[in-house]
PDB file of C-alpha atoms in Angstrom:
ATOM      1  CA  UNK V  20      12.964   5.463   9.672  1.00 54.00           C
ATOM      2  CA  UNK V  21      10.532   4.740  12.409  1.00 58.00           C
ATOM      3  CA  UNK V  22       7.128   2.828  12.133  1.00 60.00           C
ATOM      4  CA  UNK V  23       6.285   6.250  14.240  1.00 63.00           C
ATOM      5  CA  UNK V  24       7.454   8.690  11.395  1.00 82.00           C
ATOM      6  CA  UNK V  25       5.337   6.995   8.829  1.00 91.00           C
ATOM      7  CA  UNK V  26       2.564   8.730   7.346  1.00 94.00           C
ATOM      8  CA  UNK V  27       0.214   5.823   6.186  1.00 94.00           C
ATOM      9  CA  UNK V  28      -2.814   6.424   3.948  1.00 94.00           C
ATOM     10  CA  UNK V  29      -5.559   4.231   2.594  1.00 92.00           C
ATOM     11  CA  UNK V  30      -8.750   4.358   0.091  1.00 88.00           C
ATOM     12  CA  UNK V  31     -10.852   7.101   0.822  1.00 88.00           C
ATOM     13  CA  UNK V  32     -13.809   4.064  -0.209  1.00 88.00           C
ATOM     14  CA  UNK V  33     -12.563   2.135   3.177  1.00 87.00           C
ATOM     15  CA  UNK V  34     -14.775   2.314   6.302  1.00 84.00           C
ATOM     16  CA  UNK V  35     -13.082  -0.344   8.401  1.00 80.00           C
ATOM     17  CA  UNK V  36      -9.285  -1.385   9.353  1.00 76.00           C
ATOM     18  CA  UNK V  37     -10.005  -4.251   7.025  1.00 83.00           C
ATOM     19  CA  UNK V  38      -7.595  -2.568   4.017  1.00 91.00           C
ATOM     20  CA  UNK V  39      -3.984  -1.980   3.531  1.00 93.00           C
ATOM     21  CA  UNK V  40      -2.538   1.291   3.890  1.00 95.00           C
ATOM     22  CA  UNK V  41       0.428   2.509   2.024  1.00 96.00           C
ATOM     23  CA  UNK V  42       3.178   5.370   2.557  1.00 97.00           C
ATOM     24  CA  UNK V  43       5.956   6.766   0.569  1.00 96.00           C
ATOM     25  CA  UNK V  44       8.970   6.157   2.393  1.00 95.00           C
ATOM     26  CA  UNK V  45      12.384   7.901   0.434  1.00 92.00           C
ATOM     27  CA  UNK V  46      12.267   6.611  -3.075  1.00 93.00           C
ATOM     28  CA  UNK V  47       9.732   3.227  -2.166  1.00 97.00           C
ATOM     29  CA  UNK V  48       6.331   2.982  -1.879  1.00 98.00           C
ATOM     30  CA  UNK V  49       5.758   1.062   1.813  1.00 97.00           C
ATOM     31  CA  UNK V  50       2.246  -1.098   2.255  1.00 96.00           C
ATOM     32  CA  UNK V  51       0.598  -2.933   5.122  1.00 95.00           C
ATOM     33  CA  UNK V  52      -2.529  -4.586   6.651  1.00 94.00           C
ATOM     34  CA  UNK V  53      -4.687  -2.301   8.255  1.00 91.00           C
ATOM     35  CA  UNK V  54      -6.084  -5.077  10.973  1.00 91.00           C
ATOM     36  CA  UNK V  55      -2.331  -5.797  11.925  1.00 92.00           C
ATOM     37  CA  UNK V  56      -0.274  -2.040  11.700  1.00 89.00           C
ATOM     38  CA  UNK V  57       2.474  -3.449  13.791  1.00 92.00           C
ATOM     39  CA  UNK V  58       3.055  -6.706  11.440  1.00 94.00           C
ATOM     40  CA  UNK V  59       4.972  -6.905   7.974  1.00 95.00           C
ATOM     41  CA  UNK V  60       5.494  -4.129   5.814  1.00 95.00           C
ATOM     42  CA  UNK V  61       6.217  -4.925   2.060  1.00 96.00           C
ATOM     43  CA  UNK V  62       8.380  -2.309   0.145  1.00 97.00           C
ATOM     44  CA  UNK V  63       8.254  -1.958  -3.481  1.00 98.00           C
ATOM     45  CA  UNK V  64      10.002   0.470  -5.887  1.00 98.00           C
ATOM     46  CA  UNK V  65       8.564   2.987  -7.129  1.00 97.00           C
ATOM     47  CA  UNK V  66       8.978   1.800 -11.029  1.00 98.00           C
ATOM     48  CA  UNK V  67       7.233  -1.725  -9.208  1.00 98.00           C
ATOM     49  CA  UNK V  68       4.354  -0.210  -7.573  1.00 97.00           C
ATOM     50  CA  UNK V  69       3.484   1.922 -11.065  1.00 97.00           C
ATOM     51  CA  UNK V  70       3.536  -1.251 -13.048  1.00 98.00           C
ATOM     52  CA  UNK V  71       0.936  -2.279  -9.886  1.00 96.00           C
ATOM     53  CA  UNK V  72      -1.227   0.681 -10.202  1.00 95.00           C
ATOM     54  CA  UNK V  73      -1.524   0.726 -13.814  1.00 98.00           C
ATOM     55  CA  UNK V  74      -2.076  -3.325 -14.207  1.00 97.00           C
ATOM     56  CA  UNK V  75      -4.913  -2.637 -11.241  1.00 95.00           C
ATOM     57  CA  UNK V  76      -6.400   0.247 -13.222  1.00 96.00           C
ATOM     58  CA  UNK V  77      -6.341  -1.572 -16.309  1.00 97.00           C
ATOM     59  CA  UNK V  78      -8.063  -4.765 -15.199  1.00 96.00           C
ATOM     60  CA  UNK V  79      -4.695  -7.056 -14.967  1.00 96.00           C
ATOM     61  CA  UNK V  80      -5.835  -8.485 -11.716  1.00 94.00           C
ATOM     62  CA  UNK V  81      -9.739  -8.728 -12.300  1.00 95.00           C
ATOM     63  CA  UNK V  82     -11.118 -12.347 -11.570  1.00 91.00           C
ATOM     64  CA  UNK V  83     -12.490 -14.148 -14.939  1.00 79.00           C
TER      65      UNK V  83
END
């Protein structure tokens, strides 16, 4: 698949190219750095980037 062919999306809440974007690409879940769309994607499984979602919902990540 093509960086081209790639429908990337990011938070509604962002107002720069300062966040990451992320795309469903087949069965993975693709994500990047806005500043940089032509550097490193990361690709994460579907199952991986729930466990993400819900531990960010949940307050996993949160600084104490």
């Amino acid at each position: 698949m093509s960086r081209l062919s790639i429908e990337w999306r990011r938070s509604r809440r962002c107002d720069s190219n300062t966040c990451v974007e992320v795309a469903s690409v087949g069965g993975a879940i693709a994500m990047r750095d806005g500043k940089e769309p032509e550097g490193n994607i990361l690709i994460f499984s579907r199952a991986d980037w729930t466990a993400f979602v819900t531990g960010v919902r949940a307050g996993e990540f949160d600084a104490r």
